[in-house]
């Protein structure tokens, strides 16, 4: 592989990491509180608001059930409004974030619902407020599972970023399509696939180790 193609591969990898990082960070900032609310706002729960819970649940499910490639096209006007353009790395981060936020919300909701309700009842008996229970009981207890969920979300975003590249998003997906497929360079396509596999393995391993460390620390405390 020529130095020019190697430089293109390095730049595409950096573009992919930029897309994934932006969408993961913003998606977590949106999805984490949304997931906490979904897990604690059904009838009889800490932040009981069943009507709002149901409405948000419908929106989250609708977004999650939309294929990503269709979502990218469907929200092009919104992408242009936010990023000023519908192509490029930063523009691709918009649909990636829209896809990530509800996905993360459901992962966080699932992690929090797995917390032993006896701990919640004990905190209530000691007079803890709903916000204190969420901050000091639910989130700390669910943190290892939340970290694993976020790891899964990042891995999914790496795959989504490759699809975004096929519609002008840049990154490894764009490089694989333009050079590997359209210019008949199988070595470039292979290199793109290998880099994507390495990225997934690195993030998966790091997430698993962090979750195990948090779990051991929680057990010792």
Coordinates of C-alpha atoms in Angstrom, one line a residue:
X1 CA 0.0 0.0 0.0
X2 CA 1.4 3.4 -1.0
X3 CA 2.2 6.1 1.5
X4 CA -0.6 8.2 0.0
X5 CA -3.2 5.5 0.8
X6 CA -1.7 5.0 4.3
X7 CA -2.2 8.7 4.9
X8 CA -5.7 8.5 3.7
X9 CA -6.3 5.5 6.0
X10 CA -4.9 7.4 9.0
X11 CA -7.0 10.5 8.3
X12 CA -10.2 8.4 7.8
X13 CA -9.5 6.6 11.1
X14 CA -9.2 10.0 12.9
X15 CA -12.4 11.1 11.2
X16 CA -14.2 8.0 12.4
X17 CA -12.9 8.4 15.9
X18 CA -14.1 12.1 15.9
X19 CA -17.6 11.1 14.8
X20 CA -17.8 8.3 17.4
X21 CA -16.4 10.4 20.2
X22 CA -18.8 13.4 19.5
X23 CA -21.9 11.2 19.1
X24 CA -21.0 9.1 22.1
X25 CA -20.4 12.0 24.4
X26 CA -23.5 14.0 23.4
X27 CA -25.6 10.9 23.2
X28 CA -24.6 10.0 26.7
X29 CA -25.3 13.5 28.0
X30 CA -28.8 13.1 26.5
X31 CA -29.4 9.4 27.0
X32 CA -28.2 9.0 30.6
X33 CA -30.8 11.4 32.2
X34 CA -33.5 10.2 29.8
X35 CA -32.8 6.5 30.7
X36 CA -32.8 7.4 34.4
X37 CA -36.2 9.1 34.0
X38 CA -37.7 6.2 32.0
X39 CA -36.5 3.8 34.7
X40 CA -38.0 5.8 37.6
X41 CA -41.2 7.5 36.2
X42 CA -43.7 4.8 35.8
X43 CA -46.8 4.7 38.0
X44 CA -45.8 4.3 41.7
X45 CA -42.1 4.9 41.1
X46 CA -39.8 7.6 42.4
X47 CA -40.5 10.2 39.8
X48 CA -44.0 9.0 38.9
X49 CA -45.1 10.6 35.6
X50 CA -46.7 7.7 33.7
X51 CA -48.1 9.9 30.8
X52 CA -44.8 11.5 30.1
X53 CA -43.0 8.2 30.5
X54 CA -45.3 6.6 27.9
X55 CA -44.9 9.5 25.5
X56 CA -41.1 9.5 25.8
X57 CA -41.1 5.7 25.4
X58 CA -43.0 6.0 22.1
X59 CA -40.4 8.5 20.8
X60 CA -37.5 6.4 21.9
X61 CA -38.9 3.3 20.4
X62 CA -39.7 5.0 17.1
X63 CA -36.2 6.4 16.8
X64 CA -34.6 3.1 17.7
X65 CA -36.7 1.1 15.2
X66 CA -35.8 3.4 12.3
X67 CA -32.9 1.9 10.2
X68 CA -29.9 4.1 10.5
X69 CA -29.4 4.7 6.8
X70 CA -33.0 5.9 6.6
X71 CA -32.6 8.1 9.7
X72 CA -29.5 9.8 8.1
X73 CA -31.6 10.8 5.0
X74 CA -34.8 11.6 7.0
X75 CA -33.1 14.2 9.2
X76 CA -31.0 16.0 6.6
X77 CA -32.8 19.3 7.2
X78 CA -32.1 19.0 10.9
X79 CA -28.5 18.1 10.2
X80 CA -28.1 21.2 8.0
X81 CA -29.7 23.3 10.7
X82 CA -27.2 22.1 13.3
X83 CA -24.0 21.6 11.3
X84 CA -24.6 23.9 8.4
X85 CA -24.1 21.1 6.0
X86 CA -25.3 17.5 5.4
X87 CA -21.9 16.0 4.5
X88 CA -18.6 15.6 6.3
X89 CA -17.5 14.3 9.7
X90 CA -19.3 16.8 11.9
X91 CA -22.5 16.6 9.9
X92 CA -22.4 12.8 10.3
X93 CA -22.2 13.2 14.0
X94 CA -25.7 14.6 14.1
X95 CA -27.6 11.5 12.9
X96 CA -25.2 9.4 14.9
X97 CA -26.1 11.3 18.1
X98 CA -29.8 11.1 17.3
X99 CA -29.4 7.3 16.9
X100 CA -27.2 6.9 20.0
X101 CA -29.2 8.9 22.5
X102 CA -32.4 6.7 22.6
X103 CA -30.3 3.6 22.4
X104 CA -28.2 4.6 25.4
X105 CA -31.4 5.6 27.2
X106 CA -32.8 2.1 26.9
X107 CA -29.5 0.6 28.0
X108 CA -29.4 2.9 31.1
X109 CA -33.0 2.1 31.9
X110 CA -32.4 -1.6 31.7
X111 CA -29.3 -1.3 34.0
X112 CA -31.2 0.7 36.6
X113 CA -34.2 -1.6 36.6
X114 CA -31.8 -4.5 37.5
X115 CA -30.9 -2.8 40.8
X116 CA -32.3 -4.6 43.9
X117 CA -35.5 -2.7 44.9
X118 CA -34.8 -3.6 48.5
X119 CA -32.0 -1.0 48.4
X120 CA -34.5 1.6 47.2
X121 CA -37.0 0.7 49.9
X122 CA -34.3 0.8 52.6
X123 CA -33.2 4.3 51.4
X124 CA -36.8 5.4 51.5
X125 CA -37.1 4.1 55.0
X126 CA -34.2 6.3 56.0
X127 CA -35.9 9.3 54.6
X128 CA -33.9 9.8 51.4
X129 CA -35.4 12.0 48.7
X130 CA -36.0 10.7 45.2
X131 CA -33.0 12.6 43.9
X132 CA -30.8 11.2 46.7
X133 CA -31.9 7.7 45.9
X134 CA -31.1 8.1 42.2
X135 CA -27.7 9.7 42.9
X136 CA -26.6 7.6 45.8
X137 CA -28.3 4.3 45.3
X138 CA -29.5 3.6 41.8
X139 CA -26.7 5.0 39.7
X140 CA -23.8 3.7 41.8
X141 CA -25.4 0.2 42.0
X142 CA -26.0 0.2 38.2
X143 CA -22.7 1.8 37.2
X144 CA -20.9 -1.4 36.0
X145 CA -23.9 -2.3 33.9
X146 CA -24.2 1.2 32.6
X147 CA -20.5 1.2 31.6
X148 CA -21.1 -2.1 29.7
X149 CA -24.1 -0.6 28.0
X150 CA -22.1 2.5 27.0
X151 CA -19.4 0.2 25.6
X152 CA -22.0 -1.6 23.5
X153 CA -23.3 1.7 22.3
X154 CA -19.8 2.9 21.2
X155 CA -19.2 -0.4 19.4
X156 CA -22.5 0.1 17.6
X157 CA -21.6 3.7 16.7
X158 CA -18.4 2.5 15.1
X159 CA -20.5 0.4 12.7
X160 CA -23.0 3.2 12.2
X161 CA -20.1 5.6 11.4
X162 CA -19.1 3.3 8.5
X163 CA -22.6 3.4 7.1
X164 CA -22.6 7.2 7.5
X165 CA -19.5 7.2 5.3
X166 CA -21.4 5.6 2.5
X167 CA -23.7 8.7 2.3
X168 CA -21.0 11.4 2.5
X169 CA -20.1 11.2 6.2
X170 CA -16.4 10.7 5.7
X171 CA -14.3 8.4 7.8
X172 CA -13.5 4.7 7.1
X173 CA -16.8 3.9 5.5
X174 CA -16.3 6.6 2.9
X175 CA -12.7 5.5 2.3
X176 CA -13.8 1.9 1.8
X177 CA -16.5 2.8 -0.7
X178 CA -14.5 5.4 -2.7
X179 CA -11.1 3.6 -2.8
X180 CA -11.9 0.0 -2.0
X181 CA -15.1 -0.5 -4.0
X182 CA -15.3 2.2 -6.7
X183 CA -11.6 2.1 -7.6
X184 CA -11.3 -1.7 -7.2
X185 CA -8.6 -1.6 -4.5
X186 CA -9.2 -4.7 -2.4
X187 CA -6.2 -4.0 -0.2
X188 CA -7.8 -0.8 0.9
X189 CA -11.1 -2.5 1.6
X190 CA -9.2 -5.1 3.6
X191 CA -7.3 -2.4 5.5
X192 CA -10.6 -0.6 6.4
X193 CA -12.2 -3.8 7.7
X194 CA -9.1 -4.6 9.8
X195 CA -9.0 -1.1 11.3
X196 CA -12.7 -1.3 12.2
X197 CA -12.2 -4.7 13.8
X198 CA -9.3 -3.3 15.8
X199 CA -11.3 -0.3 17.0
X200 CA -14.2 -2.5 18.1
X201 CA -11.8 -4.8 20.0
X202 CA -10.0 -2.0 21.7
X203 CA -13.2 -0.3 22.9
X204 CA -14.8 -3.5 23.9
X205 CA -11.8 -4.6 25.9
X206 CA -11.4 -1.2 27.6
X207 CA -15.1 -1.1 28.5
X208 CA -15.1 -4.6 29.9
X209 CA -12.0 -3.9 32.1
X210 CA -13.5 -0.6 33.4
X211 CA -16.8 -2.3 34.2
X212 CA -15.0 -5.1 36.1
X213 CA -12.9 -2.6 38.0
X214 CA -16.0 -0.6 39.0
X215 CA -17.7 -3.9 40.1
X216 CA -14.8 -5.0 42.2
X217 CA -14.5 -1.5 43.8
X218 CA -18.2 -1.5 44.5
X219 CA -18.1 -4.9 46.2
X220 CA -15.2 -3.9 48.4
X221 CA -17.0 -0.8 49.5

